[in-house]
């Protein structure tokens, strides 16, 4: 496999993935693992008192769904990515509304850009999360670096 990602993938949007149901148990697990101590992440009554339908996911909760969705690109043999050479660069989140237990989110991956820098490839991706009805929920942007030879 080449260590040079195919630049023709820049601008490509993959088909929307299957809907993923956000569970209260996964929110609580993520909150514990990341030290997000607000009771709105684990106590439905506290979440309702704060105006939410159920427990609220910490903003970075969506990273796991985003990374699973990015696998469509990273594991695509035609993309030319050697995963053993990948280093995570950065991550950012844009939330259009809180993510709560019971949400059914549909992720869509776009490879925003691919550029060379210092013998490496810098790849920017965006995973848009939408409700099954189509309403925007969040976008997760990632930068990965594919180290050159």
Short mmCIF file of N, CA, C and O in Angstrom, two decimals:
data_model
loop_
_atom_site.label_atom_id
_atom_site.label_comp_id
_atom_site.label_asym_id
_atom_site.label_seq_id
_atom_site.Cartn_x
_atom_site.Cartn_y
_atom_site.Cartn_z
N UNK A 1 0.85 -1.18 0.00
CA UNK A 1 0.00 0.00 0.00
C UNK A 1 0.89 1.24 0.00
O UNK A 1 1.90 1.30 0.68
N UNK A 2 0.49 2.23 -0.73
CA UNK A 2 1.20 3.50 -0.75
C UNK A 2 0.99 4.24 0.56
O UNK A 2 0.01 4.03 1.24
N UNK A 3 1.93 5.12 0.89
CA UNK A 3 1.76 5.96 2.07
C UNK A 3 1.29 7.35 1.66
O UNK A 3 1.28 8.26 2.48
N UNK A 4 0.91 7.50 0.42
CA UNK A 4 0.43 8.79 -0.06
C UNK A 4 -1.06 8.70 -0.35
O UNK A 4 -1.47 8.03 -1.31
N UNK A 5 -1.88 9.36 0.46
CA UNK A 5 -3.33 9.34 0.20
C UNK A 5 -3.67 9.95 -1.16
O UNK A 5 -3.03 10.91 -1.60
N UNK A 6 -4.65 9.39 -1.80
CA UNK A 6 -5.10 9.86 -3.10
C UNK A 6 -5.76 11.24 -2.95
O UNK A 6 -6.80 11.36 -2.29
N UNK A 7 -5.20 12.29 -3.55
CA UNK A 7 -5.77 13.63 -3.41
C UNK A 7 -7.14 13.78 -4.07
O UNK A 7 -7.88 14.72 -3.75
N UNK A 8 -7.50 12.85 -4.95
CA UNK A 8 -8.81 12.92 -5.60
C UNK A 8 -9.97 12.65 -4.63
O UNK A 8 -11.13 12.87 -4.99
N UNK A 9 -9.67 12.19 -3.42
CA UNK A 9 -10.72 11.96 -2.44
C UNK A 9 -11.18 13.26 -1.78
O UNK A 9 -12.22 13.29 -1.13
N UNK A 10 -10.40 14.32 -1.93
CA UNK A 10 -10.79 15.62 -1.36
C UNK A 10 -12.12 16.05 -1.97
O UNK A 10 -12.31 16.01 -3.19
N UNK A 11 -13.06 16.42 -1.11
CA UNK A 11 -14.38 16.84 -1.56
C UNK A 11 -15.39 15.70 -1.64
O UNK A 11 -16.58 15.94 -1.85
N UNK A 12 -14.93 14.48 -1.44
CA UNK A 12 -15.84 13.33 -1.54
C UNK A 12 -16.72 13.24 -0.29
O UNK A 12 -16.24 13.34 0.82
N UNK A 13 -18.00 13.03 -0.52
CA UNK A 13 -18.94 12.76 0.57
C UNK A 13 -19.42 11.33 0.41
O UNK A 13 -19.89 10.94 -0.66
N UNK A 14 -19.28 10.57 1.46
CA UNK A 14 -19.72 9.18 1.47
C UNK A 14 -21.22 9.13 1.74
O UNK A 14 -21.79 10.05 2.33
N UNK A 15 -21.87 8.05 1.36
CA UNK A 15 -23.30 7.91 1.67
C UNK A 15 -23.52 7.93 3.19
O UNK A 15 -22.66 7.49 3.96
N UNK A 16 -24.65 8.46 3.58
CA UNK A 16 -24.99 8.51 5.02
C UNK A 16 -24.93 7.11 5.61
O UNK A 16 -25.33 6.13 4.98
N UNK A 17 -24.45 7.06 6.83
CA UNK A 17 -24.37 5.78 7.53
C UNK A 17 -25.71 5.42 8.15
O UNK A 17 -26.67 6.20 8.09
N UNK A 18 -25.77 4.27 8.79
CA UNK A 18 -27.01 3.88 9.46
C UNK A 18 -27.24 4.74 10.70
O UNK A 18 -26.30 5.30 11.26
N UNK A 19 -28.49 4.82 11.12
CA UNK A 19 -28.83 5.57 12.33
C UNK A 19 -28.26 4.86 13.55
O UNK A 19 -28.28 3.63 13.63
N UNK A 20 -27.73 5.65 14.46
CA UNK A 20 -27.19 5.14 15.72
C UNK A 20 -28.02 5.71 16.86
O UNK A 20 -28.24 6.92 16.93
N UNK A 21 -28.48 4.84 17.74
CA UNK A 21 -29.26 5.29 18.89
C UNK A 21 -28.32 5.63 20.04
O UNK A 21 -27.49 4.80 20.43
N UNK A 22 -28.46 6.83 20.57
CA UNK A 22 -27.66 7.28 21.71
C UNK A 22 -28.31 6.72 22.97
O UNK A 22 -29.50 6.94 23.21
N UNK A 23 -27.54 6.00 23.78
CA UNK A 23 -28.11 5.41 24.99
C UNK A 23 -27.65 6.15 26.24
O UNK A 23 -26.54 6.70 26.28
N UNK A 24 -28.50 6.15 27.24
CA UNK A 24 -28.16 6.76 28.53
C UNK A 24 -26.95 6.07 29.14
O UNK A 24 -26.09 6.72 29.75
N UNK A 25 -26.85 4.75 28.97
CA UNK A 25 -25.72 4.01 29.53
C UNK A 25 -24.41 4.45 28.89
O UNK A 25 -23.39 4.63 29.59
N UNK A 26 -24.39 4.64 27.58
CA UNK A 26 -23.17 5.08 26.89
C UNK A 26 -22.81 6.51 27.28
O UNK A 26 -21.64 6.85 27.44
N UNK A 27 -23.82 7.37 27.45
CA UNK A 27 -23.56 8.74 27.90
C UNK A 27 -22.92 8.72 29.28
O UNK A 27 -21.90 9.38 29.53
N UNK A 28 -23.48 7.95 30.20
CA UNK A 28 -22.95 7.86 31.56
C UNK A 28 -21.53 7.30 31.55
O UNK A 28 -20.64 7.80 32.26
N UNK A 29 -21.30 6.27 30.75
CA UNK A 29 -19.97 5.67 30.65
C UNK A 29 -18.95 6.69 30.14
O UNK A 29 -17.85 6.81 30.69
N UNK A 30 -19.33 7.44 29.10
CA UNK A 30 -18.43 8.44 28.55
C UNK A 30 -18.18 9.56 29.56
O UNK A 30 -17.04 10.02 29.73
N UNK A 31 -19.23 10.00 30.24
CA UNK A 31 -19.09 11.06 31.24
C UNK A 31 -18.12 10.63 32.35
O UNK A 31 -17.24 11.41 32.75
N UNK A 32 -18.26 9.40 32.81
CA UNK A 32 -17.34 8.90 33.86
C UNK A 32 -15.91 8.86 33.33
O UNK A 32 -14.98 9.27 34.02
N UNK A 33 -15.74 8.35 32.13
CA UNK A 33 -14.39 8.19 31.56
C UNK A 33 -13.70 9.52 31.32
O UNK A 33 -12.47 9.59 31.38
N UNK A 34 -14.47 10.56 31.06
CA UNK A 34 -13.88 11.87 30.76
C UNK A 34 -13.95 12.84 31.91
O UNK A 34 -13.51 13.99 31.79
N UNK A 35 -14.51 12.41 33.03
CA UNK A 35 -14.59 13.27 34.20
C UNK A 35 -15.64 14.37 34.10
O UNK A 35 -15.59 15.36 34.83
N UNK A 36 -16.62 14.18 33.22
CA UNK A 36 -17.72 15.15 33.10
C UNK A 36 -18.70 14.87 34.24
O UNK A 36 -19.50 13.94 34.17
N UNK A 37 -18.60 15.65 35.32
CA UNK A 37 -19.31 15.33 36.55
C UNK A 37 -20.70 15.91 36.70
O UNK A 37 -21.35 15.67 37.71
N UNK A 38 -21.19 16.67 35.74
CA UNK A 38 -22.52 17.25 35.87
C UNK A 38 -23.58 16.16 35.96
O UNK A 38 -23.56 15.20 35.18
N UNK A 39 -24.54 16.31 36.86
CA UNK A 39 -25.59 15.29 36.97
C UNK A 39 -26.48 15.21 35.72
O UNK A 39 -27.15 14.20 35.54
N UNK A 40 -26.47 16.20 34.85
CA UNK A 40 -27.30 16.12 33.64
C UNK A 40 -26.84 14.99 32.72
O UNK A 40 -27.59 14.56 31.86
N UNK A 41 -25.60 14.49 32.94
CA UNK A 41 -25.08 13.39 32.11
C UNK A 41 -25.50 12.02 32.63
O UNK A 41 -25.42 11.03 31.89
N UNK A 42 -25.96 11.94 33.89
CA UNK A 42 -26.24 10.63 34.49
C UNK A 42 -27.60 10.54 35.18
O UNK A 42 -28.07 9.44 35.43
N UNK A 43 -28.22 11.67 35.46
CA UNK A 43 -29.47 11.68 36.22
C UNK A 43 -30.60 12.27 35.37
O UNK A 43 -30.61 13.47 35.09
N UNK A 44 -31.53 11.42 34.93
CA UNK A 44 -32.62 11.92 34.07
C UNK A 44 -33.42 13.07 34.70
O UNK A 44 -33.83 13.99 34.00
N UNK A 45 -33.60 13.03 36.01
CA UNK A 45 -34.35 14.11 36.68
C UNK A 45 -33.59 15.43 36.60
O UNK A 45 -34.19 16.48 36.36
N UNK A 46 -32.29 15.38 36.80
CA UNK A 46 -31.47 16.60 36.69
C UNK A 46 -31.51 17.12 35.26
O UNK A 46 -31.58 18.34 35.04
N UNK A 47 -31.46 16.21 34.29
CA UNK A 47 -31.51 16.63 32.89
C UNK A 47 -32.86 17.28 32.57
O UNK A 47 -32.91 18.31 31.90
N UNK A 48 -33.95 16.67 33.05
CA UNK A 48 -35.29 17.25 32.80
C UNK A 48 -35.41 18.62 33.48
O UNK A 48 -35.99 19.54 32.92
N UNK A 49 -34.88 18.74 34.70
CA UNK A 49 -34.92 20.02 35.40
C UNK A 49 -34.16 21.10 34.64
O UNK A 49 -34.48 22.29 34.73
N UNK A 50 -33.17 20.68 33.84
CA UNK A 50 -32.39 21.62 33.02
C UNK A 50 -33.04 21.84 31.65
O UNK A 50 -32.48 22.54 30.81
N UNK A 51 -34.21 21.22 31.42
CA UNK A 51 -34.94 21.45 30.17
C UNK A 51 -34.71 20.44 29.06
O UNK A 51 -35.09 20.68 27.91
N UNK A 52 -34.13 19.31 29.39
CA UNK A 52 -33.85 18.28 28.38
C UNK A 52 -34.79 17.10 28.54
O UNK A 52 -35.30 16.85 29.62
N UNK A 53 -34.99 16.36 27.47
CA UNK A 53 -35.89 15.21 27.50
C UNK A 53 -35.30 14.03 28.26
O UNK A 53 -36.04 13.20 28.79
N UNK A 54 -33.98 13.94 28.31
CA UNK A 54 -33.30 12.83 28.99
C UNK A 54 -31.88 13.29 29.27
O UNK A 54 -31.54 14.45 29.02
N UNK A 55 -31.02 12.35 29.73
CA UNK A 55 -29.66 12.72 30.05
C UNK A 55 -28.96 13.28 28.81
O UNK A 55 -29.25 12.89 27.67
N UNK A 56 -28.03 14.20 29.05
CA UNK A 56 -27.36 14.95 27.98
C UNK A 56 -25.94 14.43 27.82
O UNK A 56 -25.20 14.27 28.80
N UNK A 57 -25.54 14.21 26.58
CA UNK A 57 -24.17 13.77 26.30
C UNK A 57 -23.20 14.94 26.43
O UNK A 57 -23.52 16.06 26.03
N UNK A 58 -22.01 14.69 27.00
CA UNK A 58 -20.97 15.73 26.95
C UNK A 58 -20.69 16.07 25.49
O UNK A 58 -20.84 15.21 24.60
N UNK A 59 -20.27 17.29 25.20
CA UNK A 59 -20.07 17.70 23.79
C UNK A 59 -19.15 16.79 22.99
O UNK A 59 -19.37 16.56 21.81
N UNK A 60 -18.12 16.24 23.64
CA UNK A 60 -17.16 15.40 22.91
C UNK A 60 -17.62 13.95 22.76
O UNK A 60 -16.91 13.14 22.15
N UNK A 61 -18.78 13.62 23.26
CA UNK A 61 -19.33 12.26 23.17
C UNK A 61 -19.35 11.75 21.73
O UNK A 61 -19.17 10.56 21.47
N UNK A 62 -19.58 12.63 20.78
CA UNK A 62 -19.75 12.23 19.39
C UNK A 62 -18.46 11.76 18.72
O UNK A 62 -18.51 11.26 17.59
N UNK A 63 -17.33 11.89 19.41
CA UNK A 63 -16.07 11.48 18.80
C UNK A 63 -16.09 10.01 18.40
O UNK A 63 -15.57 9.64 17.35
N UNK A 64 -16.68 9.16 19.21
CA UNK A 64 -16.67 7.72 18.88
C UNK A 64 -17.48 7.43 17.63
O UNK A 64 -17.05 6.64 16.78
N UNK A 65 -18.62 8.05 17.49
CA UNK A 65 -19.42 7.86 16.28
C UNK A 65 -18.73 8.46 15.07
O UNK A 65 -18.72 7.87 13.98
N UNK A 66 -18.10 9.61 15.25
CA UNK A 66 -17.38 10.25 14.14
C UNK A 66 -16.23 9.37 13.67
O UNK A 66 -16.06 9.15 12.47
N UNK A 67 -15.45 8.85 14.61
CA UNK A 67 -14.32 8.01 14.20
C UNK A 67 -14.76 6.72 13.55
O UNK A 67 -14.14 6.26 12.58
N UNK A 68 -15.83 6.14 14.02
CA UNK A 68 -16.37 4.94 13.37
C UNK A 68 -16.82 5.25 11.95
O UNK A 68 -16.65 4.44 11.04
N UNK A 69 -17.36 6.44 11.74
CA UNK A 69 -17.82 6.85 10.42
C UNK A 69 -16.63 7.14 9.50
O UNK A 69 -16.65 6.80 8.31
N UNK A 70 -15.57 7.74 10.05
CA UNK A 70 -14.36 8.04 9.26
C UNK A 70 -13.70 6.77 8.74
O UNK A 70 -12.95 6.81 7.77
N UNK A 71 -13.99 5.65 9.38
CA UNK A 71 -13.40 4.38 8.93
C UNK A 71 -13.79 4.06 7.49
O UNK A 71 -13.03 3.38 6.79
N UNK A 72 -14.93 4.55 7.04
CA UNK A 72 -15.32 4.33 5.63
C UNK A 72 -14.22 4.80 4.70
O UNK A 72 -13.92 4.15 3.70
N UNK A 73 -13.63 5.94 5.02
CA UNK A 73 -12.58 6.52 4.20
C UNK A 73 -11.23 5.86 4.49
O UNK A 73 -10.54 5.41 3.57
N UNK A 74 -10.86 5.78 5.75
CA UNK A 74 -9.54 5.28 6.12
C UNK A 74 -9.34 3.84 5.67
O UNK A 74 -8.26 3.46 5.26
N UNK A 75 -10.41 3.04 5.72
CA UNK A 75 -10.30 1.63 5.33
C UNK A 75 -10.56 1.39 3.85
O UNK A 75 -10.46 0.25 3.38
N UNK A 76 -10.88 2.43 3.10
CA UNK A 76 -11.12 2.31 1.66
C UNK A 76 -9.77 2.09 0.96
O UNK A 76 -8.92 2.98 0.97
N UNK A 77 -9.53 0.91 0.39
CA UNK A 77 -8.23 0.65 -0.22
C UNK A 77 -7.85 1.68 -1.29
O UNK A 77 -6.67 2.00 -1.45
N UNK A 78 -8.80 2.21 -2.00
CA UNK A 78 -8.51 3.19 -3.05
C UNK A 78 -8.04 4.52 -2.48
O UNK A 78 -7.43 5.33 -3.20
N UNK A 79 -8.30 4.79 -1.20
CA UNK A 79 -7.90 6.06 -0.59
C UNK A 79 -6.39 6.16 -0.40
O UNK A 79 -5.84 7.26 -0.33
N UNK A 80 -5.72 5.01 -0.30
CA UNK A 80 -4.26 5.01 -0.19
C UNK A 80 -3.74 5.37 1.18
O UNK A 80 -2.65 5.95 1.29
N UNK A 81 -4.47 5.04 2.24
CA UNK A 81 -4.02 5.39 3.59
C UNK A 81 -3.50 4.15 4.30
O UNK A 81 -4.19 3.15 4.41
N UNK A 82 -2.26 4.25 4.77
CA UNK A 82 -1.67 3.19 5.58
C UNK A 82 -1.94 3.59 7.03
O UNK A 82 -1.30 4.51 7.57
N UNK A 83 -2.89 2.92 7.69
CA UNK A 83 -3.31 3.31 9.03
C UNK A 83 -2.16 3.26 10.03
O UNK A 83 -2.17 3.98 11.03
N UNK A 84 -1.15 2.43 9.78
CA UNK A 84 -0.01 2.37 10.71
C UNK A 84 0.79 3.67 10.69
O UNK A 84 1.62 3.89 11.58
N UNK A 85 0.52 4.54 9.73
CA UNK A 85 1.23 5.81 9.62
C UNK A 85 0.36 7.01 10.03
O UNK A 85 0.76 8.15 9.90
N UNK A 86 -0.84 6.73 10.54
CA UNK A 86 -1.78 7.80 10.88
C UNK A 86 -1.55 8.29 12.30
O UNK A 86 -1.40 7.50 13.23
N UNK A 87 -1.54 9.62 12.44
CA UNK A 87 -1.46 10.27 13.74
C UNK A 87 -2.63 11.24 13.81
O UNK A 87 -2.92 11.96 12.85
N UNK A 88 -3.32 11.23 14.95
CA UNK A 88 -4.45 12.15 15.13
C UNK A 88 -3.91 13.56 15.32
O UNK A 88 -3.02 13.79 16.13
N UNK A 89 -4.46 14.51 14.57
CA UNK A 89 -3.98 15.88 14.65
C UNK A 89 -4.83 16.76 15.55
O UNK A 89 -4.33 17.36 16.49
N UNK A 90 -6.11 16.84 15.27
CA UNK A 90 -7.00 17.69 16.08
C UNK A 90 -8.45 17.29 15.85
O UNK A 90 -8.75 16.56 14.91
N UNK A 91 -9.31 17.80 16.69
CA UNK A 91 -10.74 17.50 16.64
C UNK A 91 -11.48 18.75 17.08
O UNK A 91 -11.05 19.44 18.00
N UNK A 92 -12.59 19.06 16.42
CA UNK A 92 -13.44 20.17 16.89
C UNK A 92 -14.90 19.77 16.70
O UNK A 92 -15.23 18.93 15.85
N UNK A 93 -15.75 20.39 17.51
CA UNK A 93 -17.17 20.04 17.54
C UNK A 93 -18.01 21.29 17.37
O UNK A 93 -17.74 22.31 18.01
N UNK A 94 -19.02 21.21 16.53
CA UNK A 94 -20.03 22.25 16.42
C UNK A 94 -21.36 21.59 16.75
O UNK A 94 -21.79 20.67 16.05
N UNK A 95 -21.98 22.04 17.84
CA UNK A 95 -23.26 21.47 18.26
C UNK A 95 -24.38 22.43 17.91
O UNK A 95 -24.33 23.61 18.27
N UNK A 96 -25.37 21.92 17.19
CA UNK A 96 -26.55 22.73 16.86
C UNK A 96 -27.60 22.60 17.95
O UNK A 96 -28.49 23.44 18.07
N UNK A 97 -27.49 21.52 18.71
CA UNK A 97 -28.36 21.30 19.88
C UNK A 97 -27.72 20.21 20.72
O UNK A 97 -26.80 19.51 20.28
N UNK A 98 -28.19 20.09 21.95
CA UNK A 98 -27.66 19.05 22.83
C UNK A 98 -28.02 17.66 22.29
O UNK A 98 -29.09 17.46 21.71
N UNK A 99 -27.13 16.72 22.51
CA UNK A 99 -27.38 15.32 22.18
C UNK A 99 -27.89 14.66 23.45
O UNK A 99 -27.25 14.75 24.50
N UNK A 100 -29.04 14.00 23.36
CA UNK A 100 -29.65 13.38 24.54
C UNK A 100 -29.92 11.89 24.28
O UNK A 100 -30.02 11.46 23.12
N UNK A 101 -30.04 11.15 25.37
CA UNK A 101 -30.36 9.73 25.26
C UNK A 101 -31.65 9.58 24.48
O UNK A 101 -32.61 10.33 24.66
N UNK A 102 -31.66 8.60 23.59
CA UNK A 102 -32.82 8.35 22.74
C UNK A 102 -32.68 8.95 21.35
O UNK A 102 -33.42 8.56 20.44
N UNK A 103 -31.76 9.89 21.17
CA UNK A 103 -31.53 10.45 19.82
C UNK A 103 -31.12 9.33 18.88
O UNK A 103 -30.38 8.41 19.25
N UNK A 104 -31.60 9.43 17.66
CA UNK A 104 -31.16 8.53 16.59
C UNK A 104 -30.44 9.39 15.58
O UNK A 104 -31.05 10.21 14.89
N UNK A 105 -29.11 9.24 15.54
CA UNK A 105 -28.26 10.11 14.73
C UNK A 105 -27.77 9.39 13.48
O UNK A 105 -27.36 8.23 13.53
N UNK A 106 -27.82 10.10 12.37
CA UNK A 106 -27.36 9.58 11.09
C UNK A 106 -26.11 10.36 10.70
O UNK A 106 -26.17 11.58 10.48
N UNK A 107 -24.94 9.68 10.62
CA UNK A 107 -23.70 10.37 10.29
C UNK A 107 -23.41 10.35 8.78
O UNK A 107 -23.68 9.37 8.10
N UNK A 108 -22.85 11.46 8.31
CA UNK A 108 -22.42 11.55 6.91
C UNK A 108 -21.00 12.11 6.89
O UNK A 108 -20.75 13.19 7.44
N UNK A 109 -20.10 11.40 6.23
CA UNK A 109 -18.69 11.76 6.18
C UNK A 109 -18.35 12.52 4.90
O UNK A 109 -18.72 12.09 3.80
N UNK A 110 -17.61 13.61 5.06
CA UNK A 110 -17.05 14.34 3.93
C UNK A 110 -15.55 14.48 4.15
O UNK A 110 -15.11 14.87 5.25
N UNK A 111 -14.75 14.15 3.14
CA UNK A 111 -13.32 14.41 3.17
C UNK A 111 -13.17 15.84 2.66
O UNK A 111 -13.36 16.10 1.47
N UNK A 112 -12.90 16.76 3.57
CA UNK A 112 -12.89 18.18 3.19
C UNK A 112 -11.65 18.57 2.40
O UNK A 112 -11.75 19.32 1.43
N UNK A 113 -10.48 18.09 2.83
CA UNK A 113 -9.26 18.48 2.11
C UNK A 113 -8.15 17.49 2.38
O UNK A 113 -8.14 16.79 3.40
N UNK A 114 -7.22 17.44 1.44
CA UNK A 114 -6.00 16.64 1.57
C UNK A 114 -4.88 17.51 1.04
O UNK A 114 -4.94 17.99 -0.09
N UNK A 115 -3.87 17.72 1.89
CA UNK A 115 -2.75 18.54 1.42
C UNK A 115 -1.44 17.98 1.94
O UNK A 115 -1.40 17.32 2.99
N UNK A 116 -0.38 18.24 1.20
CA UNK A 116 0.95 17.81 1.60
C UNK A 116 1.58 18.90 2.45
O UNK A 116 1.41 20.09 2.19
N UNK A 117 2.31 18.47 3.48
CA UNK A 117 3.03 19.41 4.35
C UNK A 117 4.24 18.71 4.94
O UNK A 117 4.08 17.75 5.70
N UNK A 118 5.41 19.15 4.57
CA UNK A 118 6.64 18.59 5.15
C UNK A 118 6.81 17.10 4.92
O UNK A 118 7.30 16.41 5.81
N UNK A 119 6.38 16.60 3.80
CA UNK A 119 6.50 15.18 3.49
C UNK A 119 5.38 14.32 4.05
O UNK A 119 5.40 13.10 3.93
N UNK A 120 4.41 14.95 4.70
CA UNK A 120 3.28 14.24 5.27
C UNK A 120 2.00 14.68 4.56
O UNK A 120 1.98 15.69 3.86
N UNK A 121 0.93 13.93 4.77
CA UNK A 121 -0.38 14.31 4.23
C UNK A 121 -1.26 14.74 5.39
O UNK A 121 -1.36 14.04 6.40
N UNK A 122 -1.89 15.90 5.24
CA UNK A 122 -2.81 16.44 6.24
C UNK A 122 -4.22 16.28 5.66
O UNK A 122 -4.52 16.85 4.60
N UNK A 123 -5.06 15.53 6.35
CA UNK A 123 -6.40 15.23 5.84
C UNK A 123 -7.44 15.77 6.81
O UNK A 123 -7.44 15.41 7.99
N UNK A 124 -8.31 16.63 6.31
CA UNK A 124 -9.39 17.18 7.11
C UNK A 124 -10.69 16.48 6.73
O UNK A 124 -11.03 16.39 5.55
N UNK A 125 -11.39 15.97 7.74
CA UNK A 125 -12.69 15.32 7.51
C UNK A 125 -13.76 16.02 8.34
O UNK A 125 -13.46 16.70 9.33
N UNK A 126 -14.98 15.86 7.92
CA UNK A 126 -16.13 16.38 8.67
C UNK A 126 -17.20 15.30 8.68
O UNK A 126 -17.53 14.73 7.64
N UNK A 127 -17.72 15.01 9.87
CA UNK A 127 -18.85 14.09 9.99
C UNK A 127 -20.02 14.91 10.50
O UNK A 127 -19.98 15.47 11.59
N UNK A 128 -21.04 15.03 9.66
CA UNK A 128 -22.26 15.74 10.04
C UNK A 128 -23.22 14.73 10.64
O UNK A 128 -23.45 13.66 10.06
N UNK A 129 -23.76 15.08 11.80
CA UNK A 129 -24.73 14.24 12.48
C UNK A 129 -26.10 14.89 12.33
O UNK A 129 -26.26 16.08 12.63
N UNK A 130 -27.05 14.11 11.87
CA UNK A 130 -28.41 14.62 11.67
C UNK A 130 -29.41 13.70 12.36
O UNK A 130 -29.13 12.51 12.58
N UNK A 131 -30.56 14.26 12.66
CA UNK A 131 -31.68 13.44 13.13
C UNK A 131 -32.16 12.62 11.93
O UNK A 131 -31.93 12.98 10.79
N UNK A 132 -32.86 11.55 12.21
CA UNK A 132 -33.42 10.75 11.10
C UNK A 132 -34.33 11.60 10.23
O UNK A 132 -34.43 11.38 9.03
N UNK A 133 -34.98 12.59 10.83
CA UNK A 133 -35.87 13.48 10.06
C UNK A 133 -35.09 14.49 9.23
O UNK A 133 -35.68 15.21 8.43
N UNK A 134 -33.77 14.55 9.43
CA UNK A 134 -32.94 15.44 8.63
C UNK A 134 -32.43 16.67 9.36
O UNK A 134 -31.59 17.38 8.83
N UNK A 135 -32.92 16.95 10.54
CA UNK A 135 -32.46 18.14 11.27
C UNK A 135 -31.01 18.03 11.70
O UNK A 135 -30.56 16.97 12.15
N UNK A 136 -30.27 19.12 11.55
CA UNK A 136 -28.87 19.15 11.94
C UNK A 136 -28.73 19.03 13.45
O UNK A 136 -29.45 19.69 14.21
N UNK A 137 -27.77 18.21 13.88
CA UNK A 137 -27.49 18.04 15.31
C UNK A 137 -26.09 18.54 15.63
O UNK A 137 -25.90 19.31 16.56
N UNK A 138 -25.10 18.10 14.85
CA UNK A 138 -23.71 18.46 15.15
C UNK A 138 -22.82 18.17 13.94
O UNK A 138 -23.21 17.43 13.04
N UNK A 139 -21.64 18.76 13.98
CA UNK A 139 -20.57 18.43 13.03
C UNK A 139 -19.30 18.20 13.83
O UNK A 139 -19.01 18.94 14.77
N UNK A 140 -18.57 17.16 13.44
CA UNK A 140 -17.30 16.85 14.07
C UNK A 140 -16.23 16.94 12.99
O UNK A 140 -16.31 16.23 11.98
N UNK A 141 -15.28 17.84 13.20
CA UNK A 141 -14.17 17.99 12.24
C UNK A 141 -12.92 17.36 12.84
O UNK A 141 -12.62 17.54 14.02
N UNK A 142 -12.19 16.64 12.00
CA UNK A 142 -10.96 15.98 12.42
C UNK A 142 -9.85 16.30 11.44
O UNK A 142 -10.10 16.47 10.24
N UNK A 143 -8.65 16.33 11.97
CA UNK A 143 -7.44 16.42 11.13
C UNK A 143 -6.60 15.23 11.47
O UNK A 143 -6.28 14.99 12.64
N UNK A 144 -6.28 14.44 10.44
CA UNK A 144 -5.35 13.34 10.65
C UNK A 144 -4.12 13.62 9.81
O UNK A 144 -4.18 14.29 8.78
N UNK A 145 -3.01 13.11 10.30
CA UNK A 145 -1.74 13.25 9.59
C UNK A 145 -1.31 11.84 9.19
O UNK A 145 -1.28 10.94 10.03
N UNK A 146 -1.02 11.68 7.92
CA UNK A 146 -0.45 10.42 7.45
C UNK A 146 1.03 10.70 7.23
O UNK A 146 1.40 11.48 6.33
N UNK A 147 1.85 10.12 8.11
CA UNK A 147 3.29 10.38 8.06
C UNK A 147 3.87 9.83 6.76
O UNK A 147 3.55 8.73 6.32
N UNK A 148 4.73 10.61 6.17
CA UNK A 148 5.43 10.19 4.95
C UNK A 148 6.56 9.25 5.28
O UNK A 148 6.82 8.92 6.44
N UNK A 149 7.24 8.81 4.24
CA UNK A 149 8.38 7.88 4.44
C UNK A 149 9.54 8.53 5.13
O UNK A 149 9.81 9.65 5.11
#
